[in-house]
Amino acid sequence: MLSSTLRNPRKCLFLLRSASRLPGLALSWDSRRPGTMAVSTLNRGLPLVAVCQVTSTPDKEQTFAACSGLVREAANLGACLAFLPEAFDFIARDPAETLQLSEPLGGDLVSRYAQLARECGLWISLGGFHERGQDWEQTQRIYNCHVLLDNKGSIVATYRKTHLCDVELPGQGSMCESNSTAPGPTLGSPISTPAGKVGLAICYDLRFPELSLALAQNGAEILTYPSAFGSVTGPAHWEVLLRARAIETQCYVVAAAQWGQHHEKRGSYGHSMVVDPWGVVVARCSEGPGLCLAHIDLAYLRQVRQHMPVAQHRRPDLYGNLGRPDL
């Protein structure tokens, strides 16, 4: 339902929102703190997820230390699933360095995260791994691969980014992801996790509602968009796109983001957040590396869908089965 709240010196922000909810839902409030929900009463037993905000650099060891520290913190706070952003492994200075630093899924880095998942006893969404695929020797190109680990350290799902970001924006510069990265060939089916059924996507995929509709129509309850939005697109589009995807699919949307200056050539917007199925931002990170927490209330999700059954009102006879490819 609504997020738990906590503040710490790492500039993490955990929000309790008194914003508009679905009309008619009964909410309980703590009279000692006006406008604050009594989380301990309402959210007892609901799964807790952690959304991590980091500043990846070309230094893979430094970046791993930062990410693993946040995952351990998430486990200590009781999260069952921790989400890391796109490029959680590193952000290089140029395509040549990106290729040089990349690894296969069976390499050292993913193995270390698998061990971390086992040690902490929680699931980890590795939001965008620079993967040397099976065709690496032939193509010398990588995949932007979202990897989902369970609490035993097993890879339970992978999704290779299908929409590559080749854009040139005044004030933000150019980005041509396809210089070093190949597009993934397929979408993935939503995966059952302790928090709900999770549909995997990555960053630029956020701009394509067909993908989110495909995942929702195949059972997703949580959509995740690990990202590295820039200084121009972030303020203009980040939150409004996340809220739009949540409202149109009636899913939770979890968006772990890169923040800050990665090196002299690149910086990211941050503002990691969780949006509920009514479109309310229920948790958000403030400036700086850190994490935010949110409870996932699937009973509330079902209630939203029951009161406004948009999935039943679609007219494929008029516009086809948008978002209905074979997964």
mmCIF file of C-alpha atoms in Angstrom:
data_model
loop_
_atom_site.group_PDB
_atom_site.id
_atom_site.type_symbol
_atom_site.label_atom_id
_atom_site.label_comp_id
_atom_site.label_asym_id
_atom_site.label_seq_id
_atom_site.Cartn_x
_atom_site.Cartn_y
_atom_site.Cartn_z
ATOM 1 C CA MET A 1 0.000 0.000 0.000
ATOM 2 C CA LEU A 2 2.064 2.946 1.205
ATOM 3 C CA SER A 3 5.764 2.892 1.872
ATOM 4 C CA SER A 4 7.458 2.539 5.188
ATOM 5 C CA THR A 5 9.349 5.616 6.305
ATOM 6 C CA LEU A 6 12.879 6.043 7.532
ATOM 7 C CA ARG A 7 15.628 8.620 7.220
ATOM 8 C CA ASN A 8 19.331 8.115 7.604
ATOM 9 C CA PRO A 9 22.520 10.089 7.050
ATOM 10 C CA ARG A 10 23.015 8.582 3.596
ATOM 11 C CA LYS A 11 20.412 11.014 2.240
ATOM 12 C CA CYS A 12 17.849 8.259 1.741
ATOM 13 C CA LEU A 13 14.254 9.423 1.710
ATOM 14 C CA PHE A 14 11.378 7.122 2.612
ATOM 15 C CA LEU A 15 8.030 8.724 1.960
ATOM 16 C CA LEU A 16 4.630 8.249 3.493
ATOM 17 C CA ARG A 17 2.153 9.792 1.129
ATOM 18 C CA SER A 18 -1.186 11.256 2.154
ATOM 19 C CA ALA A 19 -1.983 11.858 -1.518
ATOM 20 C CA SER A 20 -5.285 10.798 -3.044
ATOM 21 C CA ARG A 21 -5.913 7.076 -3.064
ATOM 22 C CA LEU A 22 -8.661 5.032 -4.597
ATOM 23 C CA PRO A 23 -11.959 6.506 -3.365
ATOM 24 C CA GLY A 24 -13.682 4.413 -0.738
ATOM 25 C CA LEU A 25 -10.614 2.620 0.567
ATOM 26 C CA ALA A 26 -10.371 2.617 4.345
ATOM 27 C CA LEU A 27 -7.087 4.050 5.616
ATOM 28 C CA SER A 28 -5.787 4.224 9.152
ATOM 29 C CA TRP A 29 -3.919 7.293 10.387
ATOM 30 C CA ASP A 30 -1.635 7.973 13.318
ATOM 31 C CA SER A 31 -3.289 10.844 15.221
ATOM 32 C CA ARG A 32 0.006 11.676 16.923
ATOM 33 C CA ARG A 33 1.580 12.523 13.555
ATOM 34 C CA PRO A 34 -1.018 14.228 11.321
ATOM 35 C CA GLY A 35 -0.872 13.126 7.702
ATOM 36 C CA THR A 36 1.224 10.053 8.456
ATOM 37 C CA MET A 37 0.002 6.527 8.004
ATOM 38 C CA ALA A 38 0.399 4.047 10.853
ATOM 39 C CA VAL A 39 2.571 1.694 8.822
ATOM 40 C CA SER A 40 3.164 -0.847 11.564
ATOM 41 C CA THR A 41 -0.576 -1.550 11.673
ATOM 42 C CA LEU A 42 -1.534 -1.359 8.008
ATOM 43 C CA ASN A 43 1.483 -2.961 6.386
ATOM 44 C CA ARG A 44 2.072 -5.866 8.731
ATOM 45 C CA GLY A 45 2.887 -8.932 6.657
ATOM 46 C CA LEU A 46 3.187 -7.111 3.322
ATOM 47 C CA PRO A 47 6.364 -7.783 1.325
ATOM 48 C CA LEU A 48 8.931 -4.998 1.470
ATOM 49 C CA VAL A 49 11.104 -4.038 -1.520
ATOM 50 C CA ALA A 50 14.199 -1.840 -1.594
ATOM 51 C CA VAL A 51 15.111 0.447 -4.487
ATOM 52 C CA CYS A 52 18.817 1.282 -4.646
ATOM 53 C CA GLN A 53 20.265 4.490 -6.092
ATOM 54 C CA VAL A 54 23.966 4.431 -6.945
ATOM 55 C CA THR A 55 26.649 6.297 -8.873
ATOM 56 C CA SER A 56 28.438 3.732 -11.018
ATOM 57 C CA THR A 57 31.922 4.586 -12.338
ATOM 58 C CA PRO A 58 34.457 2.822 -14.561
ATOM 59 C CA ASP A 59 35.929 1.361 -11.347
ATOM 60 C CA LYS A 60 34.132 -1.984 -11.063
ATOM 61 C CA GLU A 61 35.418 -2.777 -7.573
ATOM 62 C CA GLN A 62 34.349 0.583 -6.182
ATOM 63 C CA THR A 63 30.946 0.232 -7.816
ATOM 64 C CA PHE A 64 30.464 -3.301 -6.462
ATOM 65 C CA ALA A 65 31.332 -2.125 -2.962
ATOM 66 C CA ALA A 66 28.679 0.609 -3.174
ATOM 67 C CA CYS A 67 25.983 -1.686 -4.574
ATOM 68 C CA SER A 68 26.661 -4.588 -2.234
ATOM 69 C CA GLY A 69 26.565 -2.228 0.743
ATOM 70 C CA LEU A 70 23.081 -1.070 -0.241
ATOM 71 C CA VAL A 71 21.902 -4.659 -0.780
ATOM 72 C CA ARG A 72 23.125 -5.601 2.709
ATOM 73 C CA GLU A 73 21.385 -2.550 4.130
ATOM 74 C CA ALA A 74 18.162 -3.557 2.352
ATOM 75 C CA ALA A 75 18.391 -7.050 3.839
ATOM 76 C CA ASN A 76 18.963 -5.641 7.323
ATOM 77 C CA LEU A 77 15.835 -3.486 6.930
ATOM 78 C CA GLY A 78 13.730 -6.539 6.067
ATOM 79 C CA ALA A 79 13.391 -6.270 2.289
ATOM 80 C CA CYS A 80 12.680 -9.460 0.353
ATOM 81 C CA LEU A 81 13.833 -8.016 -2.971
ATOM 82 C CA ALA A 82 16.434 -5.332 -3.768
ATOM 83 C CA PHE A 83 16.449 -3.502 -7.094
ATOM 84 C CA LEU A 84 19.699 -2.134 -8.571
ATOM 85 C CA PRO A 85 19.742 0.295 -11.517
ATOM 86 C CA GLU A 86 20.846 -0.078 -15.096
ATOM 87 C CA ALA A 87 24.653 -0.256 -15.383
ATOM 88 C CA PHE A 88 24.974 -1.385 -11.762
ATOM 89 C CA ASP A 89 28.277 -3.003 -12.788
ATOM 90 C CA PHE A 90 30.008 0.107 -14.237
ATOM 91 C CA ILE A 91 29.562 3.147 -16.466
ATOM 92 C CA ALA A 92 32.484 3.506 -18.863
ATOM 93 C CA ARG A 93 33.844 6.596 -20.588
ATOM 94 C CA ASP A 94 33.376 5.340 -24.153
ATOM 95 C CA PRO A 95 32.212 2.281 -26.143
ATOM 96 C CA ALA A 96 35.718 0.779 -26.282
ATOM 97 C CA GLU A 97 36.015 0.836 -22.493
ATOM 98 C CA THR A 98 32.503 -0.564 -22.183
ATOM 99 C CA LEU A 99 33.429 -3.575 -24.295
ATOM 100 C CA GLN A 100 36.710 -4.048 -22.455
ATOM 101 C CA LEU A 101 35.021 -4.077 -19.015
ATOM 102 C CA SER A 102 32.102 -6.322 -20.010
ATOM 103 C CA GLU A 103 31.764 -9.944 -18.830
ATOM 104 C CA PRO A 104 29.682 -13.036 -19.615
ATOM 105 C CA LEU A 105 26.834 -14.016 -17.299
ATOM 106 C CA GLY A 106 28.998 -16.829 -15.985
ATOM 107 C CA GLY A 107 31.788 -14.445 -15.071
ATOM 108 C CA ASP A 108 33.092 -13.248 -11.730
ATOM 109 C CA LEU A 109 30.751 -10.319 -11.131
ATOM 110 C CA VAL A 110 27.420 -12.130 -11.416
ATOM 111 C CA SER A 111 28.878 -14.929 -9.289
ATOM 112 C CA ARG A 112 29.697 -12.403 -6.564
ATOM 113 C CA TYR A 113 26.150 -11.065 -6.642
ATOM 114 C CA ALA A 114 24.809 -14.621 -6.486
ATOM 115 C CA GLN A 115 26.886 -15.165 -3.357
ATOM 116 C CA LEU A 116 25.580 -11.864 -1.964
ATOM 117 C CA ALA A 117 21.974 -12.984 -2.547
ATOM 118 C CA ARG A 118 22.658 -16.230 -0.678
ATOM 119 C CA GLU A 119 24.385 -14.472 2.209
ATOM 120 C CA CYS A 120 21.633 -11.863 2.595
ATOM 121 C CA GLY A 121 18.736 -14.228 1.894
ATOM 122 C CA LEU A 122 16.949 -11.911 -0.528
ATOM 123 C CA TRP A 123 16.224 -11.652 -4.232
ATOM 124 C CA ILE A 124 18.228 -9.139 -6.287
ATOM 125 C CA SER A 125 17.265 -7.413 -9.532
ATOM 126 C CA LEU A 126 20.505 -6.615 -11.374
ATOM 127 C CA GLY A 127 19.043 -3.910 -13.526
ATOM 128 C CA GLY A 128 21.363 -3.790 -16.502
ATOM 129 C CA PHE A 129 24.496 -5.918 -16.859
ATOM 130 C CA HIS A 130 26.970 -5.353 -19.716
ATOM 131 C CA GLU A 131 26.822 -8.937 -20.958
ATOM 132 C CA ARG A 132 29.104 -10.692 -23.376
ATOM 133 C CA GLY A 133 26.610 -13.083 -24.933
ATOM 134 C CA GLN A 134 27.174 -16.348 -26.726
ATOM 135 C CA ASP A 135 27.703 -14.414 -29.969
ATOM 136 C CA TRP A 136 30.453 -12.197 -28.508
ATOM 137 C CA GLU A 137 33.275 -13.748 -30.524
ATOM 138 C CA GLN A 138 31.401 -13.196 -33.786
ATOM 139 C CA THR A 139 29.878 -9.761 -33.154
ATOM 140 C CA GLN A 140 32.111 -8.035 -30.581
ATOM 141 C CA ARG A 141 28.903 -6.446 -29.277
ATOM 142 C CA ILE A 142 27.278 -6.905 -25.888
ATOM 143 C CA TYR A 143 23.746 -7.020 -24.481
ATOM 144 C CA ASN A 144 22.219 -4.779 -21.828
ATOM 145 C CA CYS A 145 20.910 -7.614 -19.682
ATOM 146 C CA HIS A 146 18.517 -7.406 -16.724
ATOM 147 C CA VAL A 147 19.266 -10.364 -14.445
ATOM 148 C CA LEU A 148 16.984 -11.564 -11.646
ATOM 149 C CA LEU A 149 18.542 -13.640 -8.852
ATOM 150 C CA ASP A 150 16.575 -15.517 -6.214
ATOM 151 C CA ASN A 151 17.593 -15.773 -2.557
ATOM 152 C CA LYS A 152 19.614 -18.895 -3.323
ATOM 153 C CA GLY A 153 21.718 -17.035 -5.868
ATOM 154 C CA SER A 154 20.206 -18.742 -8.902
ATOM 155 C CA ILE A 155 19.467 -16.815 -12.089
ATOM 156 C CA VAL A 156 15.696 -17.155 -12.461
ATOM 157 C CA ALA A 157 15.219 -14.727 -15.361
ATOM 158 C CA THR A 158 17.109 -12.608 -17.868
ATOM 159 C CA TYR A 159 15.851 -9.909 -20.203
ATOM 160 C CA ARG A 160 18.021 -8.243 -22.840
ATOM 161 C CA LYS A 161 17.033 -4.662 -23.565
ATOM 162 C CA THR A 162 15.016 -4.512 -26.767
ATOM 163 C CA HIS A 163 14.838 -0.729 -27.320
ATOM 164 C CA LEU A 164 18.286 0.852 -27.623
ATOM 165 C CA CYS A 165 18.812 4.524 -26.838
ATOM 166 C CA ASP A 166 20.238 6.243 -29.916
ATOM 167 C CA VAL A 167 19.417 9.918 -29.386
ATOM 168 C CA GLU A 168 21.001 13.360 -29.590
ATOM 169 C CA LEU A 169 19.567 15.980 -27.253
ATOM 170 C CA PRO A 170 20.571 19.629 -26.893
ATOM 171 C CA GLY A 171 22.042 20.140 -23.442
ATOM 172 C CA GLN A 172 22.555 16.435 -22.788
ATOM 173 C CA GLY A 173 24.682 15.360 -25.712
ATOM 174 C CA SER A 174 24.434 12.301 -27.894
ATOM 175 C CA MET A 175 24.055 8.689 -26.922
ATOM 176 C CA CYS A 176 24.315 5.820 -29.372
ATOM 177 C CA GLU A 177 23.821 2.623 -27.403
ATOM 178 C CA SER A 178 23.862 0.538 -30.566
ATOM 179 C CA ASN A 179 27.552 1.379 -31.096
ATOM 180 C CA SER A 180 28.441 -1.342 -28.610
ATOM 181 C CA THR A 181 25.151 -3.069 -27.781
ATOM 182 C CA ALA A 182 22.859 -5.415 -29.691
ATOM 183 C CA PRO A 183 19.085 -5.337 -29.108
ATOM 184 C CA GLY A 184 17.529 -8.279 -27.319
ATOM 185 C CA PRO A 185 15.359 -10.566 -29.467
ATOM 186 C CA THR A 186 12.426 -11.223 -27.102
ATOM 187 C CA LEU A 187 10.472 -10.055 -24.084
ATOM 188 C CA GLY A 188 10.376 -12.207 -20.983
ATOM 189 C CA SER A 189 7.405 -13.620 -19.086
ATOM 190 C CA PRO A 190 6.698 -12.118 -15.646
ATOM 191 C CA ILE A 191 8.442 -13.984 -12.839
ATOM 192 C CA SER A 192 6.857 -14.950 -9.513
ATOM 193 C CA THR A 193 8.838 -13.446 -6.614
ATOM 194 C CA PRO A 194 8.123 -12.994 -2.890
ATOM 195 C CA ALA A 195 6.795 -9.498 -3.724
ATOM 196 C CA GLY A 196 4.594 -10.484 -6.682
ATOM 197 C CA LYS A 197 4.940 -11.212 -10.395
ATOM 198 C CA VAL A 198 7.714 -9.013 -11.781
ATOM 199 C CA GLY A 199 8.021 -7.927 -15.407
ATOM 200 C CA LEU A 200 11.526 -6.951 -16.495
ATOM 201 C CA ALA A 201 12.420 -3.933 -18.635
ATOM 202 C CA ILE A 202 15.295 -1.417 -18.808
ATOM 203 C CA CYS A 203 15.445 2.392 -19.005
ATOM 204 C CA TYR A 204 14.564 3.455 -22.597
ATOM 205 C CA ASP A 205 11.948 0.670 -22.695
ATOM 206 C CA LEU A 206 9.922 2.996 -20.445
ATOM 207 C CA ARG A 207 8.987 5.063 -23.521
ATOM 208 C CA PHE A 208 7.201 2.150 -25.192
ATOM 209 C CA PRO A 209 3.838 1.402 -23.538
ATOM 210 C CA GLU A 210 3.360 -1.662 -25.720
ATOM 211 C CA LEU A 211 6.015 -3.448 -23.676
ATOM 212 C CA SER A 212 4.391 -2.631 -20.345
ATOM 213 C CA LEU A 213 0.973 -3.658 -21.673
ATOM 214 C CA ALA A 214 2.413 -6.964 -22.894
ATOM 215 C CA LEU A 215 3.864 -7.683 -19.463
ATOM 216 C CA ALA A 216 0.676 -6.671 -17.641
ATOM 217 C CA GLN A 217 -1.529 -8.730 -19.941
ATOM 218 C CA ASN A 218 0.699 -11.721 -19.210
ATOM 219 C CA GLY A 219 0.277 -11.409 -15.470
ATOM 220 C CA ALA A 220 2.775 -8.787 -14.252
ATOM 221 C CA GLU A 221 1.936 -7.056 -10.971
ATOM 222 C CA ILE A 222 5.207 -5.159 -10.686
ATOM 223 C CA LEU A 223 6.982 -3.494 -13.594
ATOM 224 C CA THR A 224 10.611 -2.570 -13.073
ATOM 225 C CA TYR A 225 12.528 0.065 -15.023
ATOM 226 C CA PRO A 226 16.152 0.230 -13.838
ATOM 227 C CA SER A 227 17.530 3.346 -15.504
ATOM 228 C CA ALA A 228 20.178 6.005 -16.025
ATOM 229 C CA PHE A 229 18.173 9.029 -17.214
ATOM 230 C CA GLY A 230 20.165 12.176 -17.975
ATOM 231 C CA SER A 231 19.915 15.796 -16.882
ATOM 232 C CA VAL A 232 17.530 16.842 -19.680
ATOM 233 C CA THR A 233 15.198 13.855 -19.991
ATOM 234 C CA GLY A 234 15.132 13.206 -16.240
ATOM 235 C CA PRO A 235 13.359 16.380 -15.052
ATOM 236 C CA ALA A 236 11.112 16.447 -18.126
ATOM 237 C CA HIS A 237 10.005 12.850 -18.503
ATOM 238 C CA TRP A 238 11.126 10.484 -15.725
ATOM 239 C CA GLU A 239 8.330 10.703 -13.173
ATOM 240 C CA VAL A 240 5.504 11.323 -15.631
ATOM 241 C CA LEU A 241 6.443 8.243 -17.681
ATOM 242 C CA LEU A 242 6.714 6.029 -14.609
ATOM 243 C CA ARG A 243 3.333 7.190 -13.319
ATOM 244 C CA ALA A 244 1.773 6.733 -16.762
ATOM 245 C CA ARG A 245 3.024 3.137 -16.993
ATOM 246 C CA ALA A 246 1.626 2.424 -13.510
ATOM 247 C CA ILE A 247 -1.784 3.943 -14.262
ATOM 248 C CA GLU A 248 -2.303 2.354 -17.667
ATOM 249 C CA THR A 249 -1.267 -1.143 -16.523
ATOM 250 C CA GLN A 250 -2.539 -0.875 -12.910
ATOM 251 C CA CYS A 251 0.775 -2.300 -11.735
ATOM 252 C CA TYR A 252 3.324 -1.233 -9.184
ATOM 253 C CA VAL A 253 6.281 0.378 -10.940
ATOM 254 C CA VAL A 254 9.730 0.088 -9.356
ATOM 255 C CA ALA A 255 12.445 2.295 -10.816
ATOM 256 C CA ALA A 256 16.008 2.116 -9.498
ATOM 257 C CA ALA A 257 18.116 4.900 -10.983
ATOM 258 C CA GLN A 258 21.683 6.026 -11.410
ATOM 259 C CA TRP A 259 22.487 9.363 -9.753
ATOM 260 C CA GLY A 260 25.307 11.902 -9.985
ATOM 261 C CA GLN A 261 28.545 12.274 -11.912
ATOM 262 C CA HIS A 262 29.939 8.963 -13.164
ATOM 263 C CA HIS A 263 33.018 10.512 -14.798
ATOM 264 C CA GLU A 264 33.890 13.685 -16.676
ATOM 265 C CA LYS A 265 31.647 12.796 -19.622
ATOM 266 C CA ARG A 266 28.415 11.646 -18.010
ATOM 267 C CA GLY A 267 25.990 12.237 -15.175
ATOM 268 C CA SER A 268 22.554 10.884 -14.228
ATOM 269 C CA TYR A 269 19.356 12.335 -12.792
ATOM 270 C CA GLY A 270 18.521 9.880 -10.002
ATOM 271 C CA HIS A 271 15.109 10.170 -8.298
ATOM 272 C CA SER A 272 14.620 6.432 -7.848
ATOM 273 C CA MET A 273 11.025 5.716 -6.889
ATOM 274 C CA VAL A 274 8.126 3.325 -6.474
ATOM 275 C CA VAL A 275 4.694 4.124 -7.939
ATOM 276 C CA ASP A 276 1.544 2.288 -6.893
ATOM 277 C CA PRO A 277 -1.224 1.057 -9.256
ATOM 278 C CA TRP A 278 -3.209 4.278 -8.694
ATOM 279 C CA GLY A 279 -0.269 6.348 -9.929
ATOM 280 C CA VAL A 280 0.868 7.640 -6.523
ATOM 281 C CA VAL A 281 4.604 7.895 -5.833
ATOM 282 C CA VAL A 282 4.865 5.991 -2.552
ATOM 283 C CA ALA A 283 8.644 6.038 -2.116
ATOM 284 C CA ARG A 284 11.418 8.169 -3.547
ATOM 285 C CA CYS A 285 15.158 8.585 -3.024
ATOM 286 C CA SER A 286 16.504 12.056 -2.421
ATOM 287 C CA GLU A 287 19.822 13.366 -3.769
ATOM 288 C CA GLY A 288 22.807 11.056 -3.448
ATOM 289 C CA PRO A 289 23.387 7.307 -3.248
ATOM 290 C CA GLY A 290 20.981 5.465 -0.963
ATOM 291 C CA LEU A 291 17.784 3.466 -1.002
ATOM 292 C CA CYS A 292 14.065 3.788 -0.430
ATOM 293 C CA LEU A 293 11.575 1.162 0.731
ATOM 294 C CA ALA A 294 8.000 0.370 -0.208
ATOM 295 C CA HIS A 295 5.496 -2.301 0.740
ATOM 296 C CA ILE A 296 3.768 -4.112 -2.128
ATOM 297 C CA ASP A 297 0.073 -4.585 -1.441
ATOM 298 C CA LEU A 298 -1.380 -6.968 -4.016
ATOM 299 C CA ALA A 299 -4.833 -6.841 -2.403
ATOM 300 C CA TYR A 300 -4.835 -3.115 -3.101
ATOM 301 C CA LEU A 301 -3.714 -3.767 -6.691
ATOM 302 C CA ARG A 302 -6.599 -6.183 -7.193
ATOM 303 C CA GLN A 303 -9.005 -3.652 -5.718
ATOM 304 C CA VAL A 304 -7.820 -0.959 -8.146
ATOM 305 C CA ARG A 305 -8.328 -3.341 -11.056
ATOM 306 C CA GLN A 306 -11.754 -4.365 -9.777
ATOM 307 C CA HIS A 307 -13.004 -0.801 -9.376
ATOM 308 C CA MET A 308 -11.632 0.312 -12.761
ATOM 309 C CA PRO A 309 -11.455 -2.801 -14.999
ATOM 310 C CA VAL A 310 -9.702 -1.188 -17.957
ATOM 311 C CA ALA A 311 -8.270 -4.529 -19.130
ATOM 312 C CA GLN A 312 -11.825 -5.723 -19.739
ATOM 313 C CA HIS A 313 -12.706 -2.573 -21.666
ATOM 314 C CA ARG A 314 -10.014 -2.785 -24.334
ATOM 315 C CA ARG A 315 -11.218 -2.849 -27.959
ATOM 316 C CA PRO A 316 -8.834 -5.077 -29.924
ATOM 317 C CA ASP A 317 -11.452 -5.137 -32.669
ATOM 318 C CA LEU A 318 -10.603 -1.460 -33.274
ATOM 319 C CA TYR A 319 -6.844 -1.270 -32.716
ATOM 320 C CA GLY A 320 -5.596 -4.839 -32.506
ATOM 321 C CA ASN A 321 -3.966 -6.592 -29.604
ATOM 322 C CA LEU A 322 -1.449 -3.897 -28.694
ATOM 323 C CA GLY A 323 1.203 -5.314 -26.423
ATOM 324 C CA ARG A 324 0.201 -8.911 -27.146
ATOM 325 C CA PRO A 325 3.292 -10.507 -28.718
ATOM 326 C CA ASP A 326 4.338 -14.020 -27.882
ATOM 327 C CA LEU A 327 6.514 -13.763 -24.769
#
